[in-house]
Backbone as numpy.savetxt, mean C-alpha at the origin, in Angstrom:
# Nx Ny Nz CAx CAy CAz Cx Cy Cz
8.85 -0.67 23.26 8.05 -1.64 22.54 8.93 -2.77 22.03
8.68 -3.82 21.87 8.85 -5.04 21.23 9.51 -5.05 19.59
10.40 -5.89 19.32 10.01 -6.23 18.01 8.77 -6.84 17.43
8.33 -7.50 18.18 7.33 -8.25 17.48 5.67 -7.26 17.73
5.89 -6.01 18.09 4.46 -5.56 17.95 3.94 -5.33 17.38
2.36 -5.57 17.26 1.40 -5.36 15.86 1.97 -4.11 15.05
1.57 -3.09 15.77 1.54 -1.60 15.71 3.17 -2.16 14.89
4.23 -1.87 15.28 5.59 -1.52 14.97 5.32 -2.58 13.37
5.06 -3.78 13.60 5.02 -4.71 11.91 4.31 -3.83 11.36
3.11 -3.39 11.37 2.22 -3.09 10.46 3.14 -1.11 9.84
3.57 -0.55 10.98 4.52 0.77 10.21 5.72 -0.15 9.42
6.17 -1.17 9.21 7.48 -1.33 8.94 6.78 -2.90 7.34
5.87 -2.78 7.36 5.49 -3.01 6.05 4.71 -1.91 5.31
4.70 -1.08 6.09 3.61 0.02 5.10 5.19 0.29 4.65
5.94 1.01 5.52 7.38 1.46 4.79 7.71 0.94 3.96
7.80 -0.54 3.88 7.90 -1.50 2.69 7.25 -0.87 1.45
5.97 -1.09 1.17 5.44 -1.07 0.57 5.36 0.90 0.02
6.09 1.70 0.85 6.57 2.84 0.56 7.86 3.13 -0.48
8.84 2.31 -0.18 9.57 2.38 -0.40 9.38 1.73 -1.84
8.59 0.72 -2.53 8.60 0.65 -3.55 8.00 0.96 -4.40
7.15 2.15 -3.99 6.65 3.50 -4.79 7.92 4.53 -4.76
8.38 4.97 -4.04 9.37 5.90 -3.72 9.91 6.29 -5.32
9.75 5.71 -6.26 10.17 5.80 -7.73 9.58 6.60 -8.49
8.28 6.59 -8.32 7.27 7.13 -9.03 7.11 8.48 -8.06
6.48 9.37 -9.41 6.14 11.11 -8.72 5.15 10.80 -7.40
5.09 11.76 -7.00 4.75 11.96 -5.60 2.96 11.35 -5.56
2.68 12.19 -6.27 0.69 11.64 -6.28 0.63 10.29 -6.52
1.68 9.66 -7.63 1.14 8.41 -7.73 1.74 7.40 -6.79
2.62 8.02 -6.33 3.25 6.94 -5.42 2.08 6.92 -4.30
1.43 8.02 -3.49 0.60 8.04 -2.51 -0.49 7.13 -3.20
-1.27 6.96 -4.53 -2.30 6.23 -5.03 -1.70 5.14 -5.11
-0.66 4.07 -5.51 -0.07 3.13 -5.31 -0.14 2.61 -3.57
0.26 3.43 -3.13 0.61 2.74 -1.55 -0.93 2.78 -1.03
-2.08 3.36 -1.13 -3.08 3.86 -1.12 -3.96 2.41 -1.50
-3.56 2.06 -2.74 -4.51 1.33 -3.62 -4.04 0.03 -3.05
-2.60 -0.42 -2.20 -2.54 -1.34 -1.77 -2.84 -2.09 -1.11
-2.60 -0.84 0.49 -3.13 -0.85 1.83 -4.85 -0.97 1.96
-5.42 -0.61 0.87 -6.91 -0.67 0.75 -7.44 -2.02 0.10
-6.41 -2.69 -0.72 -6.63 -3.97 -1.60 -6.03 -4.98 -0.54
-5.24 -4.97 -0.01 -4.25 -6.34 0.67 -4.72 -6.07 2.20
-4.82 -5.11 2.98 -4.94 -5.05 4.40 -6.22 -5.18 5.09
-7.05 -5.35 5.95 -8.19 -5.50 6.25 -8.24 -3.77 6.99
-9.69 -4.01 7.30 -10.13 -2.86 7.95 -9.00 -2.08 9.21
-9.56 -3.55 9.89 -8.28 -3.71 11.18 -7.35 -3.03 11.12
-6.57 -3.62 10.32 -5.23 -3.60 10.13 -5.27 -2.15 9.85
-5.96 -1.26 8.74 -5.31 0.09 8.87 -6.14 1.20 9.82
-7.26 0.70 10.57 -7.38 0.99 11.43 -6.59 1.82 12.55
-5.67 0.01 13.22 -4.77 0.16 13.85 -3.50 1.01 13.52
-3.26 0.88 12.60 -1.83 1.63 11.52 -2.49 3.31 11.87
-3.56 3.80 11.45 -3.56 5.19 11.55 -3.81 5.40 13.48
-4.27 4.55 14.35 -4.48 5.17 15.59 -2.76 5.09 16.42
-2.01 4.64 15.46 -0.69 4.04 15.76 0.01 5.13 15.96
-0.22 6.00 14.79 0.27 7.24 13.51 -0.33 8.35 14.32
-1.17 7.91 15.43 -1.43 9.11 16.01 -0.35 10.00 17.13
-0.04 8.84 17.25 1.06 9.07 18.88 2.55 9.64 17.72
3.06 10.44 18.56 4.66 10.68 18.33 5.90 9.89 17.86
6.38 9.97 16.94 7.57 8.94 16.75 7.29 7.88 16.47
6.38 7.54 15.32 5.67 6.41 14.80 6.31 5.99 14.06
6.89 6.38 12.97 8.25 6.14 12.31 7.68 5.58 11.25
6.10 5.84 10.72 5.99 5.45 9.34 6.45 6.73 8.08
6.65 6.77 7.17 6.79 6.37 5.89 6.23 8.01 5.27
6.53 9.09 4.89 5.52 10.28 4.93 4.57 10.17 3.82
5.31 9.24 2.62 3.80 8.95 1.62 2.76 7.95 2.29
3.44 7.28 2.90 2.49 6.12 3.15 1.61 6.60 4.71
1.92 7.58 5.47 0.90 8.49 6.05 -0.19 9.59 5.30
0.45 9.86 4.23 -0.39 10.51 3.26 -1.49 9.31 2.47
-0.74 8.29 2.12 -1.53 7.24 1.41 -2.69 7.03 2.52
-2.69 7.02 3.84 -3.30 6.28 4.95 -5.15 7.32 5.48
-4.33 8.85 4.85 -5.07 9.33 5.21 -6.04 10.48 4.32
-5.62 10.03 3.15 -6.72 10.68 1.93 -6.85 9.56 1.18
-7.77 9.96 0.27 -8.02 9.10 -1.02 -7.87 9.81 -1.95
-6.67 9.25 -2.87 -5.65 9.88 -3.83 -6.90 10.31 -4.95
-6.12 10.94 -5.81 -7.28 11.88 -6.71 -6.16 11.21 -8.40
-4.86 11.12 -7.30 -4.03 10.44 -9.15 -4.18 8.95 -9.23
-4.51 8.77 -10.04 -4.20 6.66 -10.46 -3.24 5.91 -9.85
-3.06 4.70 -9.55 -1.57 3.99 -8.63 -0.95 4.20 -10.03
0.14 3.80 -10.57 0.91 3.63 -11.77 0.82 1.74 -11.93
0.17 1.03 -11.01 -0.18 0.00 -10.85 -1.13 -0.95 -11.25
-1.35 -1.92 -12.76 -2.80 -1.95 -12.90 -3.17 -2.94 -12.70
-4.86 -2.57 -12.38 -5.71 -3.69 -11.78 -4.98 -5.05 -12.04
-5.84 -5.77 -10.94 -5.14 -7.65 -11.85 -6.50 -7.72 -12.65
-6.38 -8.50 -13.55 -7.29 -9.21 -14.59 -8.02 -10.33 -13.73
-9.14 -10.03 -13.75 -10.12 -10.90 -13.08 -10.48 -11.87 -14.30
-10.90 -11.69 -15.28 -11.52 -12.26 -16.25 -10.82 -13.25 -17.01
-11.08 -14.60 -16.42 -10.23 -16.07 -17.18 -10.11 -15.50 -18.85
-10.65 -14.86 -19.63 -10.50 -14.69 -20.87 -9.30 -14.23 -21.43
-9.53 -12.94 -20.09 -8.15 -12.05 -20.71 -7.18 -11.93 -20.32
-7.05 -13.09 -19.53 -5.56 -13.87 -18.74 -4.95 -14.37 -19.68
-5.52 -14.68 -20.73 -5.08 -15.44 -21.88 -4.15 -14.57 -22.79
-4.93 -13.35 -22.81 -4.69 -12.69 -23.82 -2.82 -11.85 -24.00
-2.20 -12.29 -25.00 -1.29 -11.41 -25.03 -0.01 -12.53 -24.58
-0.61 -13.41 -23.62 0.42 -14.94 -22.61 0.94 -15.62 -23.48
1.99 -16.58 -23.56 2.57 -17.77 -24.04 1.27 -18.87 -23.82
1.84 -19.25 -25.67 1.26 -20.98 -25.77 1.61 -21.70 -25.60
3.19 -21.53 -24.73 4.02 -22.54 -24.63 3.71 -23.50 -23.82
2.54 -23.22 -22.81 1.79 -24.07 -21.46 1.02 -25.28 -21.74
């Protein structure tokens, strides 16, 4: 395969995005990588990532195959963004 193949980018940013859970205990790191790949990636995209993960020597990530293929039961350690212009405010500098 290529450097530049879908399949191979899409294992080598999930790893990414593995690797900077890798800190946190095991459940939450899988709900982190979990809560990402479900917030930032399209359907597609992890679609392709798990039919990828099917074949041998895929070379993703073992939380982030775990993240790919349950839905975590622990919290990310990650919190929501603030949707609400109000409470963007809250807590921020007046220095703006």
């Amino acid at each position: 395969m290529s450097a530049v193949d879908p399949s191979e980018k899409l294992v080598r940013m999930a790893n990414q995005i593995a690797t900077f859970f890798r800190s946190y205990p095991e459940d939450e790191a899988v709900a982190g990588i979990h809560k990402h790949i479900v917030a930032f990636w399209t359907p597609r995209m992890r679609e392709q990532l798990a039919a990828y993960c099917g074949e041998a020597d895929h070379g993703l990530d073992p939380l982030a195959l775990t993240a790919l293929h349950i839905t975590p039961k622990a919290r990310s350690p990650i919190p929501d963004a603030v949707t609400d212009p109000h409470e963007q405010g809250l807590g921020a500098s007046d220095a703006g």
